[in-house]
CSV table of C-alpha atoms and ligand atoms in Angstrom, one decimal:
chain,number,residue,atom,x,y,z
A,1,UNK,CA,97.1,81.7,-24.2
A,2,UNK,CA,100.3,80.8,-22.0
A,3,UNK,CA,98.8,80.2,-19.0
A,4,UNK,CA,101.9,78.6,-17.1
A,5,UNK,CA,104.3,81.3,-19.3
A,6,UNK,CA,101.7,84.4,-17.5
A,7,UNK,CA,102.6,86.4,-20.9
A,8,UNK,CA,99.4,88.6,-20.0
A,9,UNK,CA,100.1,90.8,-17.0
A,10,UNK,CA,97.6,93.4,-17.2
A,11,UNK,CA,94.8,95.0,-18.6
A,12,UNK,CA,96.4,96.1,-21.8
A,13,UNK,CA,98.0,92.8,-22.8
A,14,UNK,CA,94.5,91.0,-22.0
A,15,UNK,CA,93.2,93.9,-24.4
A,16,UNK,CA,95.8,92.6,-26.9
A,17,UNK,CA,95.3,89.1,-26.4
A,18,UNK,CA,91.6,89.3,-27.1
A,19,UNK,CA,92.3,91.2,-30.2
A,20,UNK,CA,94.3,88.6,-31.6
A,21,UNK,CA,91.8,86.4,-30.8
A,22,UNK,CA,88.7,87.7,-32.5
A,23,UNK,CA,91.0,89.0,-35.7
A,24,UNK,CA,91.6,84.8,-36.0
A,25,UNK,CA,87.7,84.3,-35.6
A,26,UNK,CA,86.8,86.8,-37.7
A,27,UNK,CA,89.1,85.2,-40.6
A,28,UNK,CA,88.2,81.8,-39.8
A,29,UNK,CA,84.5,83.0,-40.5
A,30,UNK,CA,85.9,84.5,-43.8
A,31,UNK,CA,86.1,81.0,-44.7
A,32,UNK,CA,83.4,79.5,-43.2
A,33,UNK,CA,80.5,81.7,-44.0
A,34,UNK,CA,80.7,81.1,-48.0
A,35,UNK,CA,80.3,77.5,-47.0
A,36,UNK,CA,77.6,78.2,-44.9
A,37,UNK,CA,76.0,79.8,-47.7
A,38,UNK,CA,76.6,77.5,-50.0
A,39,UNK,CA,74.4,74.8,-47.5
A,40,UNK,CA,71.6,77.1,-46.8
A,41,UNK,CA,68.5,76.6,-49.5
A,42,UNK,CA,66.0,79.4,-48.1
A,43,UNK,CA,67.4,82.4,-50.5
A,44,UNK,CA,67.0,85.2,-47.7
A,45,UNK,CA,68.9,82.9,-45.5
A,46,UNK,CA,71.6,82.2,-48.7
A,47,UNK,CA,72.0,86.5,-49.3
A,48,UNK,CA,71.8,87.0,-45.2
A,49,UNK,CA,75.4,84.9,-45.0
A,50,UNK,CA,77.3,86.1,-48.1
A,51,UNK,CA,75.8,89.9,-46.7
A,52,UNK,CA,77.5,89.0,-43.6
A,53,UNK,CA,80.5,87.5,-45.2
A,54,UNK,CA,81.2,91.3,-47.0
A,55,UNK,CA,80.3,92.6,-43.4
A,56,UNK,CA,82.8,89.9,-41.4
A,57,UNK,CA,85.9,91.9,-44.4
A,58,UNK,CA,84.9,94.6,-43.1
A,59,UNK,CA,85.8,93.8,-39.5
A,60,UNK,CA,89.0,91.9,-40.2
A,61,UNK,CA,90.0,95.4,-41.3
A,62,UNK,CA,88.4,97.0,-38.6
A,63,UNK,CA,90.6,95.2,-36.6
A,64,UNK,CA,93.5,96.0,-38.2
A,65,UNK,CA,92.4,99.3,-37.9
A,66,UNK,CA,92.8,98.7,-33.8
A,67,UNK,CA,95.5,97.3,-33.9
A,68,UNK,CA,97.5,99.9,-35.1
A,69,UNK,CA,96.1,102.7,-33.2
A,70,UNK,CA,96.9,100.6,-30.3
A,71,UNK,CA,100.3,100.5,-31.2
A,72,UNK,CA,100.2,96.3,-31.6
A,73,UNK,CA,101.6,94.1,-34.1
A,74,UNK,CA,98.5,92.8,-36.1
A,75,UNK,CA,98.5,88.9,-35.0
A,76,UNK,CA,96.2,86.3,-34.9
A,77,UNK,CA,96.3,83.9,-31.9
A,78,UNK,CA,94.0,80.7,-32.4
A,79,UNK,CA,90.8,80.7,-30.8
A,80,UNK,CA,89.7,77.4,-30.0
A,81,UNK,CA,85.8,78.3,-29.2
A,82,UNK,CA,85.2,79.6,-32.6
A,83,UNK,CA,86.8,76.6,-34.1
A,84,UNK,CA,85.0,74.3,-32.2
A,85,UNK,CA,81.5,75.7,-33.3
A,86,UNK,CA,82.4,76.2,-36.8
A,87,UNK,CA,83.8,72.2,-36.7
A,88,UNK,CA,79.8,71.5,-34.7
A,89,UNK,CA,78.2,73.0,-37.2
A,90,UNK,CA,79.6,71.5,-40.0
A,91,UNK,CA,79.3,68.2,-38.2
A,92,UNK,CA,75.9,68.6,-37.4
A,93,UNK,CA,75.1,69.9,-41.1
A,94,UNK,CA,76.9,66.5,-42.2
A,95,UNK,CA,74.0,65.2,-40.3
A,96,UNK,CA,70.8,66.8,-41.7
A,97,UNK,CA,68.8,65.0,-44.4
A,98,UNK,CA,66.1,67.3,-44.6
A,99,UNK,CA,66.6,70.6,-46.8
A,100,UNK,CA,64.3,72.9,-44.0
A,101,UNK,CA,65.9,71.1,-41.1
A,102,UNK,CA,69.1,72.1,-42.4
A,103,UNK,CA,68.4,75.9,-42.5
A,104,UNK,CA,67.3,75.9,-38.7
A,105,UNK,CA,70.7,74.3,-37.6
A,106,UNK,CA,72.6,76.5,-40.0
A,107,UNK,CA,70.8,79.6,-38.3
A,108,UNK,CA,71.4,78.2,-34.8
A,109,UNK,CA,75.1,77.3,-35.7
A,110,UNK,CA,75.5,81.6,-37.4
A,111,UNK,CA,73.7,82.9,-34.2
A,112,UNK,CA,76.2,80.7,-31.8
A,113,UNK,CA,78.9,82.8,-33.7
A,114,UNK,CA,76.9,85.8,-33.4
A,115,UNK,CA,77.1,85.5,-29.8
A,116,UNK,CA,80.6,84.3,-29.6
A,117,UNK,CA,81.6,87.8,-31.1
A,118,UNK,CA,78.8,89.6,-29.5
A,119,UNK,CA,80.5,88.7,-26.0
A,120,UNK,CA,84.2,89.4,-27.4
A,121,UNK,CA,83.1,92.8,-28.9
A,122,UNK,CA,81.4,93.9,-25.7
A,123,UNK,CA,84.5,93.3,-23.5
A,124,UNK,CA,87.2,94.9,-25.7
A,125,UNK,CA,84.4,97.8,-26.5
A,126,UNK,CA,84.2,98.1,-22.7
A,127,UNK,CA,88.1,97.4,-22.1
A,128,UNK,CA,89.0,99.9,-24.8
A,129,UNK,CA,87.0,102.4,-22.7
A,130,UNK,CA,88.4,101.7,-19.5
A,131,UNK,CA,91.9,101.9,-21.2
A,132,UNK,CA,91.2,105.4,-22.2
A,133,UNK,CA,91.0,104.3,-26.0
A,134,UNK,CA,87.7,105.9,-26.7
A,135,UNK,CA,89.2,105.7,-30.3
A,136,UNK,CA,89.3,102.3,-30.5
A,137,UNK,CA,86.1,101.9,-28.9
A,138,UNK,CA,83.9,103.7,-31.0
A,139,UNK,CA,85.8,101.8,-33.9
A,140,UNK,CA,84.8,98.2,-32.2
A,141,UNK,CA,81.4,99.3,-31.5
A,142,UNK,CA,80.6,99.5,-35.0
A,143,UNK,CA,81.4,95.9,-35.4
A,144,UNK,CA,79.6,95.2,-32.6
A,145,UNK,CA,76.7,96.9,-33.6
A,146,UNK,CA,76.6,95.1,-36.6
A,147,UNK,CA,77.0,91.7,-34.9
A,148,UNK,CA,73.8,92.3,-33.1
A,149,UNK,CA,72.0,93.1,-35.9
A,150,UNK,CA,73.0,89.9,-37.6
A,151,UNK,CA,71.4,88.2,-34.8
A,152,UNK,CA,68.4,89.5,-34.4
A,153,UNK,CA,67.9,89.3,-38.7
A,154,UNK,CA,69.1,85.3,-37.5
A,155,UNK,CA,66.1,85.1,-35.1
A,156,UNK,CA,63.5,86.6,-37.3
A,157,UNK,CA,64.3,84.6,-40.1
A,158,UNK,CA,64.2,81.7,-37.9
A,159,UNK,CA,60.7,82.9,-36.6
A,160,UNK,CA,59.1,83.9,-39.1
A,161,UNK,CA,59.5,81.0,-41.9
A,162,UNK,CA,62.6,78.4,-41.3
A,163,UNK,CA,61.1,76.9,-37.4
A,164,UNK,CA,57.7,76.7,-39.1
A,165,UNK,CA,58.8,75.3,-42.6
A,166,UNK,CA,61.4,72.7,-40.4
A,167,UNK,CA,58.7,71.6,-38.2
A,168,UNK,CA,55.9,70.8,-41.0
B,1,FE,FE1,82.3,89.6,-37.2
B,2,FE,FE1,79.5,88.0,-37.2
C-alpha cells in the first residue's frame, strides 16, 4: 500500500486495493495448502486441506470474477499478513516432533488463515454493498460462506479427536 504516495482516495479504490490483496492470499494458499496437506497425518484432517485447496481455485476465480464486473484490472498486490502466518506456520511445523502435536498446530495455523479471509471477505462483502455492487457482493459472499465453514469443520476436528489425541 503507498501510504506516503495516498494512491487510495476513496471508498472504491480501498475496494480495489483489498481485492488485490486477498486475490494474492488466496494464491499464496494455492501453494501452501498442498504443503499443509502433505504435513498433516490424521486423514480427515489430510482430505479437509486438499478439499479446501479445490475450494481456495474456486475463489481465485471468484475473484477474477469481481474484478471484472468491477471494471478493475485483475492484480495481485502482496499481502504481508498472509505471508507472515503461512512463513509461522511452517516455522512452527519445522518445530513439532510429535506426529498428533503437529496436527493441532497445523489446524491452528488453517484457522489463523480462515480468519484472515474471514475478516477480508466480510469488509469487501459489506463494502461491495455500500458501493451499490450487490453483484459483486452476493459473488464474495459465497466465498465467504465457505471460509466459515472451513473454520468451524477446523474447530470440530480439533475438538473432537486432534486436542485429545495431542494432549495424551
Ligand atoms: Fe479462500
Ligand atoms: Fe480459506
Amino acid at each position: 500500500m503507498g501510504l506516503f504516495t495516498r494512491d487510495i482516495k476513496t471508498m472504491d479504490d480501498l475496494f480495489v486495493h483489498q481485492l488485490q490483496d486477498i486475490y494474492y492470499a488466496e494464491k499464496q494458499l494455492l501453494k501452501a495448502l498442498p504443503k499443509m496437506a502433505g504435513k498433516a497425518t490424521e486423514p480427515a484432517l489430510k482430505q479437509g486441506f486438499e478439499d479446501h485447496r479445490e475450494q481456495t481455485e474456486v475463489h481465485v476465480q471468484r475473484l477474477e470474477e469481481v474484478f471484472k464486473m468491477h471494471g478493475a484490472e485483475v492484480k495481485a498486490v502482496e499481502c504481508p499478513a498472509i505471508d507472515g502466518i503461512i512463513e509461522e506456520a511452517d516455522e512452527v511445523a519445522g518445530e513439532v516432533d510429535d506426529k498428533s502435536v503437529l496436527d493441532a498446530a497445523l489446524i491452528n495455523a488453517a484457522q489463523a488463515v480462515e480468519h484472515y479471509e474471514i475478516t477480508r471477505y466480510g469488509s469487501l462483502v459489506a463494502w461491495a454493498k455500500q458501493l451499490g455492487r450487490n453483484d459483486c457482493a452476493a459473488v464474495l459472499q459465497k466465498t465467504l460462506d465457505e471460509e466459515k465453514a472451513t473454520d468451524k469443520k477446523l474447530t470440530s476436528l480439533a475438538e473432537s479427536k486432534i486436542n485429545l489425541r495431542a494432549a495424551g
